[in-house]
Short mmCIF file of C-alpha atoms in Angstrom, two decimals:
data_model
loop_
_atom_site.label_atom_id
_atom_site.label_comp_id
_atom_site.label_asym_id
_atom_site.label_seq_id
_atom_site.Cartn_x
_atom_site.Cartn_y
_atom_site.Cartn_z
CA UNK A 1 106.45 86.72 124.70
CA UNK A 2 107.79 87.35 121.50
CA UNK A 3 106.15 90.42 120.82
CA UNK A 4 107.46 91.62 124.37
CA UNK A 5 111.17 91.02 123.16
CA UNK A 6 110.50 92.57 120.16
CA UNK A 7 109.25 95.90 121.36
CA UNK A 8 112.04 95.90 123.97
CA UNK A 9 114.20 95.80 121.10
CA UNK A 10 112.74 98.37 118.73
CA UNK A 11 113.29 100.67 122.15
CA UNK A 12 116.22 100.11 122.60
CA UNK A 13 117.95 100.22 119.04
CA UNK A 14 115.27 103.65 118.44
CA UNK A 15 113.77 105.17 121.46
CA UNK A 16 117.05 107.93 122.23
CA UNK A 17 116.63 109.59 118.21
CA UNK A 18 112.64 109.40 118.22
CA UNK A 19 113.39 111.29 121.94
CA UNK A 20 115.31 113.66 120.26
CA UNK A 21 113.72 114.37 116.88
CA UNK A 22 110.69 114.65 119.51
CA UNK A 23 111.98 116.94 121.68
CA UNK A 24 113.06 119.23 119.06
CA UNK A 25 109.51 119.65 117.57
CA UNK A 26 107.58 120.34 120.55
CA UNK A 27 110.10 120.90 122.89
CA UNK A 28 107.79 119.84 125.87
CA UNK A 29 109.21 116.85 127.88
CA UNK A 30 105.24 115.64 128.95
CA UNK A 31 104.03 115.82 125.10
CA UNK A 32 107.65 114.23 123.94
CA UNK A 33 106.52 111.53 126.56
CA UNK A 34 103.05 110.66 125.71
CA UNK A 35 103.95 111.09 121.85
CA UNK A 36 106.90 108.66 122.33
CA UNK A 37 104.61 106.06 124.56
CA UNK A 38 101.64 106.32 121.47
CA UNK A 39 104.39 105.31 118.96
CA UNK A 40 105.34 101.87 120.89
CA UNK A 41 101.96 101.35 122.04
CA UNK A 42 100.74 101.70 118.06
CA UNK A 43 103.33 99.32 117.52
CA UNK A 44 102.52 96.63 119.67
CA UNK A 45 98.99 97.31 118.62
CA UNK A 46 99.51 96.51 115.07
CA UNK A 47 102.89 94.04 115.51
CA UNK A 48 102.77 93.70 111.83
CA UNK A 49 103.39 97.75 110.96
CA UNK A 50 107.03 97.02 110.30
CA UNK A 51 106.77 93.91 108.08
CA UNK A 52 108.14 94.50 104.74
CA UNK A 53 110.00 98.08 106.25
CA UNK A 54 113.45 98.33 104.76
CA UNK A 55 114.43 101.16 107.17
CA UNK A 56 113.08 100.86 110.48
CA UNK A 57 114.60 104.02 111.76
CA UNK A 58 113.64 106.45 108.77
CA UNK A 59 109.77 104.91 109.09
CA UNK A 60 109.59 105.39 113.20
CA UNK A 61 110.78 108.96 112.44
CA UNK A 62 107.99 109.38 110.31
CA UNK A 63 105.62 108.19 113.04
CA UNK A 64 106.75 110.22 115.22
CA UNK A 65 106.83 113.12 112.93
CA UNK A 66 102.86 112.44 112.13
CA UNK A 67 102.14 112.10 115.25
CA UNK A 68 103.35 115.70 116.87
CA UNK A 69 101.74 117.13 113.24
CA UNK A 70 98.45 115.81 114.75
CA UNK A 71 98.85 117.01 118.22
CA UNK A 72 99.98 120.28 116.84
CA UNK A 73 96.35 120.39 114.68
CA UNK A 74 94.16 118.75 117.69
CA UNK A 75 95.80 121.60 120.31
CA UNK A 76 94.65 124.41 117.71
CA UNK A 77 96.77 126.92 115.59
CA UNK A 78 99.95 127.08 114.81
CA UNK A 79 100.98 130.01 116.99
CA UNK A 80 99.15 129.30 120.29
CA UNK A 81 101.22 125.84 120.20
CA UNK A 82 104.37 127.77 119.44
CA UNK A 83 103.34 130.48 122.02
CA UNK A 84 102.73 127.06 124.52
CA UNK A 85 106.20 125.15 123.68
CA UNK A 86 107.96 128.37 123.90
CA UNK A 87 106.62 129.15 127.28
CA UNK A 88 107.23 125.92 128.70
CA UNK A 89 110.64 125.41 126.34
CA UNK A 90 112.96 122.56 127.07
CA UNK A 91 116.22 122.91 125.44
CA UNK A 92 116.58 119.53 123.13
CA UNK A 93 120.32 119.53 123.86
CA UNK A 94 122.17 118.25 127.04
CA UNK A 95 123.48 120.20 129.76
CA UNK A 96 127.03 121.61 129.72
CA UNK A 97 129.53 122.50 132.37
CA UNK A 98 131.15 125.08 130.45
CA UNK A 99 130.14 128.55 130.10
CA UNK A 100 130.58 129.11 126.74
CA UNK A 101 129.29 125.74 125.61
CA UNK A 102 126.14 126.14 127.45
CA UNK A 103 125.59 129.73 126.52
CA UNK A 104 125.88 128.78 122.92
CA UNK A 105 123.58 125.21 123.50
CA UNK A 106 120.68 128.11 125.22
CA UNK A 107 121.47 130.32 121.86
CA UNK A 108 120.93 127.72 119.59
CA UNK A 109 118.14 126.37 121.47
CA UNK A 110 116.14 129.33 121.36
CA UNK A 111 117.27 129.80 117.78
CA UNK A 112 115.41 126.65 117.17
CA UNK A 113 112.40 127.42 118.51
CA UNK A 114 111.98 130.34 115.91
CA UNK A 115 112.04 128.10 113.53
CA UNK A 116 108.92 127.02 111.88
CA UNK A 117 108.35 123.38 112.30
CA UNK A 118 108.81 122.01 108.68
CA UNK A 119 112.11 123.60 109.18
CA UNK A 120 113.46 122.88 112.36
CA UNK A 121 112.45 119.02 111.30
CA UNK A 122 114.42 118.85 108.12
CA UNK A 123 116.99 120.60 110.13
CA UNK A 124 116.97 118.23 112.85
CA UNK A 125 117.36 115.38 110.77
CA UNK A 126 119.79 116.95 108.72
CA UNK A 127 122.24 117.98 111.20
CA UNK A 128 121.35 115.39 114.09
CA UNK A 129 120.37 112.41 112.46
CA UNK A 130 123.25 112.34 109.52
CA UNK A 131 119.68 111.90 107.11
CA UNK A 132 120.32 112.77 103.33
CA UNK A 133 118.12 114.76 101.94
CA UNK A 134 116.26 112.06 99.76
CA UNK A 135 116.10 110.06 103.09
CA UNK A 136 114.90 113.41 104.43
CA UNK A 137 111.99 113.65 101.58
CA UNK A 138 110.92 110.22 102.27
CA UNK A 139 110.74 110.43 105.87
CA UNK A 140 108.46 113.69 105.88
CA UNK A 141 106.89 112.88 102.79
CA UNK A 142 108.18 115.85 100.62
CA UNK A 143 110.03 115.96 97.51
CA UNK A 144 114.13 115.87 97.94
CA UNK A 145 114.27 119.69 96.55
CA UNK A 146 111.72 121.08 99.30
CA UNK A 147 113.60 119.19 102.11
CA UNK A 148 116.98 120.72 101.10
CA UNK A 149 115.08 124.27 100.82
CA UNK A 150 113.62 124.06 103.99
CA UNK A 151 117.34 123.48 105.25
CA UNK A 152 118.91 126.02 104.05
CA UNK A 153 116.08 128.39 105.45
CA UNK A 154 116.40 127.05 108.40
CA UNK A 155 120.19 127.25 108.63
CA UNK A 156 120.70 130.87 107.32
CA UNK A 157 117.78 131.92 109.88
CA UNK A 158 120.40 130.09 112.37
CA UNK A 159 123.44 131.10 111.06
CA UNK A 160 122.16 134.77 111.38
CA UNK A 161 120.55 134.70 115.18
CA UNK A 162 123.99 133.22 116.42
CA UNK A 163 126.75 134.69 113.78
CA UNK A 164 127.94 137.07 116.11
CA UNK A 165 128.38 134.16 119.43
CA UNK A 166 129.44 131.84 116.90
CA UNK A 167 132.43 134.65 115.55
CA UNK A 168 133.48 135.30 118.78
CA UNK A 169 133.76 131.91 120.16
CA UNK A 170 134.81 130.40 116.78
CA UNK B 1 129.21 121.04 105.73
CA UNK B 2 130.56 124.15 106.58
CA UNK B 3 132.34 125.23 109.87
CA UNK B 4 129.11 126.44 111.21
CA UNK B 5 127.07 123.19 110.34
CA UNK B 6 130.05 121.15 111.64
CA UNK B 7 129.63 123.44 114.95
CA UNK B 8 125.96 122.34 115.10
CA UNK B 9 126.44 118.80 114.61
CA UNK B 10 128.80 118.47 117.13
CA UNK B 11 126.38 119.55 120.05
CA UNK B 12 125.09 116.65 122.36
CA UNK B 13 121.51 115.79 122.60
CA UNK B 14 120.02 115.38 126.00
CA UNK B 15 119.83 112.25 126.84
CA UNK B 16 116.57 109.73 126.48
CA UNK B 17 115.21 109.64 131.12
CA UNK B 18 116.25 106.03 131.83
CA UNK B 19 113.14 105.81 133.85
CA UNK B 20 110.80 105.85 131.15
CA UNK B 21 111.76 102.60 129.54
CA UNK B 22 109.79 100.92 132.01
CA UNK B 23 106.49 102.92 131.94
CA UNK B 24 105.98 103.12 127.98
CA UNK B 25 107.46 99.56 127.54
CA UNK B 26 104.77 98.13 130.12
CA UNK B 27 102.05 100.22 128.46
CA UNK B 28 102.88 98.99 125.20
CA UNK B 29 102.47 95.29 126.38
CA UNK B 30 99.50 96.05 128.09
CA UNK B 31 97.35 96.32 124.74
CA UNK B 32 97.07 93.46 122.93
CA UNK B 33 97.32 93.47 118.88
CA UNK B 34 94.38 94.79 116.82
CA UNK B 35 94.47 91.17 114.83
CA UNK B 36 94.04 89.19 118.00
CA UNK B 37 91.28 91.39 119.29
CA UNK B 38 89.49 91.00 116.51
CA UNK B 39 89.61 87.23 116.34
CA UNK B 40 88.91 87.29 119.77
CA UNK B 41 85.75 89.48 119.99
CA UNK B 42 82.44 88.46 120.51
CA UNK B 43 80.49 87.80 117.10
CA UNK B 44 77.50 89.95 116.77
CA UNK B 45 73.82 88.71 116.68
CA UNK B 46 73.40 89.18 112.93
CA UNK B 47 76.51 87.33 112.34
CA UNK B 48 75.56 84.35 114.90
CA UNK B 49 72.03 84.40 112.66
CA UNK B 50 73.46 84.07 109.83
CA UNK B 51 75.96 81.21 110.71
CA UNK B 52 73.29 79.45 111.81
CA UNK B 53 71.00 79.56 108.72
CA UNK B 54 73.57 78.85 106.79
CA UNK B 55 74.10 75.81 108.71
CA UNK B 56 70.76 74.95 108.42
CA UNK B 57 70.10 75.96 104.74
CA UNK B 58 73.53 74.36 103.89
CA UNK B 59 72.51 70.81 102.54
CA UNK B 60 69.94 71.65 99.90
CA UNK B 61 70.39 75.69 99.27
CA UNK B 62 68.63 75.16 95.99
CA UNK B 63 65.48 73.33 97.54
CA UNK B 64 64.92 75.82 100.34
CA UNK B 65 65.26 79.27 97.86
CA UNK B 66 62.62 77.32 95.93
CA UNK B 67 60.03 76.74 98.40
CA UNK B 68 60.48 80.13 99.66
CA UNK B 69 60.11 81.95 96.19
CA UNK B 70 56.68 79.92 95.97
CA UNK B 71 55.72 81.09 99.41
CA UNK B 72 56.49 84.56 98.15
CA UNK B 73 54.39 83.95 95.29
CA UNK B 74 51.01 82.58 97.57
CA UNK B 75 51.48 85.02 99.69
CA UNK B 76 51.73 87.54 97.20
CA UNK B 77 48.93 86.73 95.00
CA UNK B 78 46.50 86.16 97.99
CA UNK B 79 47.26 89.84 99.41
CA UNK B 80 46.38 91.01 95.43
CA UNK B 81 43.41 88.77 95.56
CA UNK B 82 41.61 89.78 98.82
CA UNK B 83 42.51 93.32 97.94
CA UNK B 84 40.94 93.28 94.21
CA UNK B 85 37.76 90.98 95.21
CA UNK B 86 35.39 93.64 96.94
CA UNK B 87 36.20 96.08 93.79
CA UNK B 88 35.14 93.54 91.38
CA UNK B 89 31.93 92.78 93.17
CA UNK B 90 31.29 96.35 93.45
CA UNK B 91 31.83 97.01 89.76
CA UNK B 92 29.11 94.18 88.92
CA UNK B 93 26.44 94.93 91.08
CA UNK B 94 24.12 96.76 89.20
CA UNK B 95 21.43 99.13 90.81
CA UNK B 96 18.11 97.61 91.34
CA UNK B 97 15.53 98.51 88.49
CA UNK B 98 12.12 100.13 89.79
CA UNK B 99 10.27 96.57 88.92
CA UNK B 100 12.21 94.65 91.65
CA UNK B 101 11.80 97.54 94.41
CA UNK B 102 8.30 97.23 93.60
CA UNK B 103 8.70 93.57 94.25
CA UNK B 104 10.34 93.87 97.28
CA UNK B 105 8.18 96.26 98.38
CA UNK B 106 5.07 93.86 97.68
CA UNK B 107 7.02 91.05 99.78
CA UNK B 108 7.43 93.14 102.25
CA UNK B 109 4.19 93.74 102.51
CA UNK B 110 2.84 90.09 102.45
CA UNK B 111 5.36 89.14 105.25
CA UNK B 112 3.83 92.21 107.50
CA UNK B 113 0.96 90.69 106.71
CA UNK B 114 1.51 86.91 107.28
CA UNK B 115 3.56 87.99 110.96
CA UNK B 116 0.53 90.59 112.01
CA UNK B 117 -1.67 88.88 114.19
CA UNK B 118 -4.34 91.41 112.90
CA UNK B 119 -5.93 90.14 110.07
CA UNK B 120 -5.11 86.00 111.25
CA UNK B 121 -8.32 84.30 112.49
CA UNK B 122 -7.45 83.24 115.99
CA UNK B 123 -9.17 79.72 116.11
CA UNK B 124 -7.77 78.54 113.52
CA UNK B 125 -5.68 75.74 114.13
CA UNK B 126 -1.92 75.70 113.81
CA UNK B 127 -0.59 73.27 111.53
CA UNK B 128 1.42 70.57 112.75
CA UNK B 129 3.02 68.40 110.39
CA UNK B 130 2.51 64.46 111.00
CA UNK B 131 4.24 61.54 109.98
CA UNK B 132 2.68 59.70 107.08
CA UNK B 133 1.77 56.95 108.37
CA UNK B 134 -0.27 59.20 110.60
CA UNK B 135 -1.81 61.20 107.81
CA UNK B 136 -2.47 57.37 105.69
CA UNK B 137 -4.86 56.44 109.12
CA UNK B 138 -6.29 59.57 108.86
CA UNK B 139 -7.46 58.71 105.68
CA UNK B 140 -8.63 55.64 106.02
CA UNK B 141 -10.68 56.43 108.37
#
């Protein structure tokens, strides 16, 4: 019983950013599904996985994170999956009623998508999750310096595919 | 941040489907936790064996390694024994010198002889031993 209430409540305080972070990575609604249902299944497998964790948050983000890396490896290279997502691409942010606002959410969606992977994570967690970069390192396992290269990669790659919407809307 | 990183922060995420809550939740329950499956599980053959001898071997551990290190030990020597005996007979028999073939070759001979009913006279009367007191009459008489 208590290991029901407690996985209700790791769902509740963490399912929405693991959805997102998720999302963003493989950008398939069925994988972010499965991937998200593995993570809370794991954990009430092993009920004892967040005993001693001072961050629950930062250390289901790196679940989640190891677990798309491995369903990225098991589905083959690196460009067939990006070929796969991008075919079947689900834009990680929600819908909006106003033109402009939705042109520039499809812009920066696609944008995204361009994006290798290591990137678009640190960027995600960056921008999205309020992480700081050493939270950043720890979470993906990299050193602080790499994370905040791989962000500003990432963001000049952005700034550069939607400069020209972003001038005109600005 | 700059303008342009304030501009990406500020765009919603979609939103987690409601409806999976229930699905991934009731999954999750439905597996129970690796510790309690193990406890759980059935114990294996070897592992029932070996409770069990240990049970039994338990009270005098010492005693029962002794008496089977000396069963090793019979058993050991008797294999080495029953393996080394024909060799050692075969190294001391000696072949037979030409004096004892002839021997044996003269007592053959004789027994031909003494089982041939060739040579035997045939009325000669068998000879059936009789008890003393039998043969003392005899003599008496």
């Amino acid at each position: 019983m208590r290991r029901g209430t407690e996985i209700d409540r790791l769902y509740d305080s963490h399912a929405q950013p693991l959805y997102a972070f998720l999302l963003s990575l493989t950008r398939n609604e069925a994988d972010t599904r499965d991937l998200l249902q593995d993570i809370f299944v794991k954990l009430s497998r092993e009920p004892h996985l967040l005993d001693g964790v001072r961050d629950e948050r930062a250390f289901l983000i790196r679940l989640a994170h190891n677990a798309t890396i491995d369903l990225i490896r098991r589905r083959g290279s690196r460009e067939r999956t990006k070929d796969r997502f991008a075919a079947e691409i689900i834009s990680p942010f929600a819908p909006c009623d106003e033109p402009d606002g939705r042109f520039f959410r499809d812009e920066l969606s696609a944008a995204l998508v361009e994006l290798p992977p290591d990137q678009r994570a640190v960027v995600h967690l960056k921008l999205w999750e309020g992480l700081t970069f050493e939270a950043i390192a720890e979470v993906l396992e990299i050193s602080p310096n790499t994370a905040a290269s791989r962000y500003r990669y990432g963001l000049d790659k952005l700034r550069e595919r939607l400069r020209p919407l972003y001038e005109e809307i600005k | 941040m700059d303008d342009f990183e304030q501009r990406l922060k500020r765009q919603p995420l979609r939103q987690l489907p409601a409806d999976w809550r229930e699905g991934i939740l009731a999954a999750a329950k439905a597996v129970e936790p690796a510790d309690h499956r193990s406890r759980t599980a059935h114990p294996s053959f070897l592992s029932t064996l070996n409770h069990q001898l240990s049970t039994l071997l338990w009270p005098h551990p010492k005693a029962w390694a002794g008496l089977a290190a000396v069963w090793i030990v019979i058993v050991t020597m008797n294999m080495s024994m029953r393996e080394s005996a024909p060799a050692v007979m075969a190294k001391k028999a000696s072949p037979p010198s030409s004096e004892m073939m002839a021997e044996l070759k003269q007592q053959r001979l004789m027994y031909a002889q003494l089982i041939g009913g060739g040579d035997q006279p045939a009325d000669r009367p068998k000879f059936f031993p009789m008890p003393r007191s039998g043969r003392v009459g005899m003599m008496m008489t």
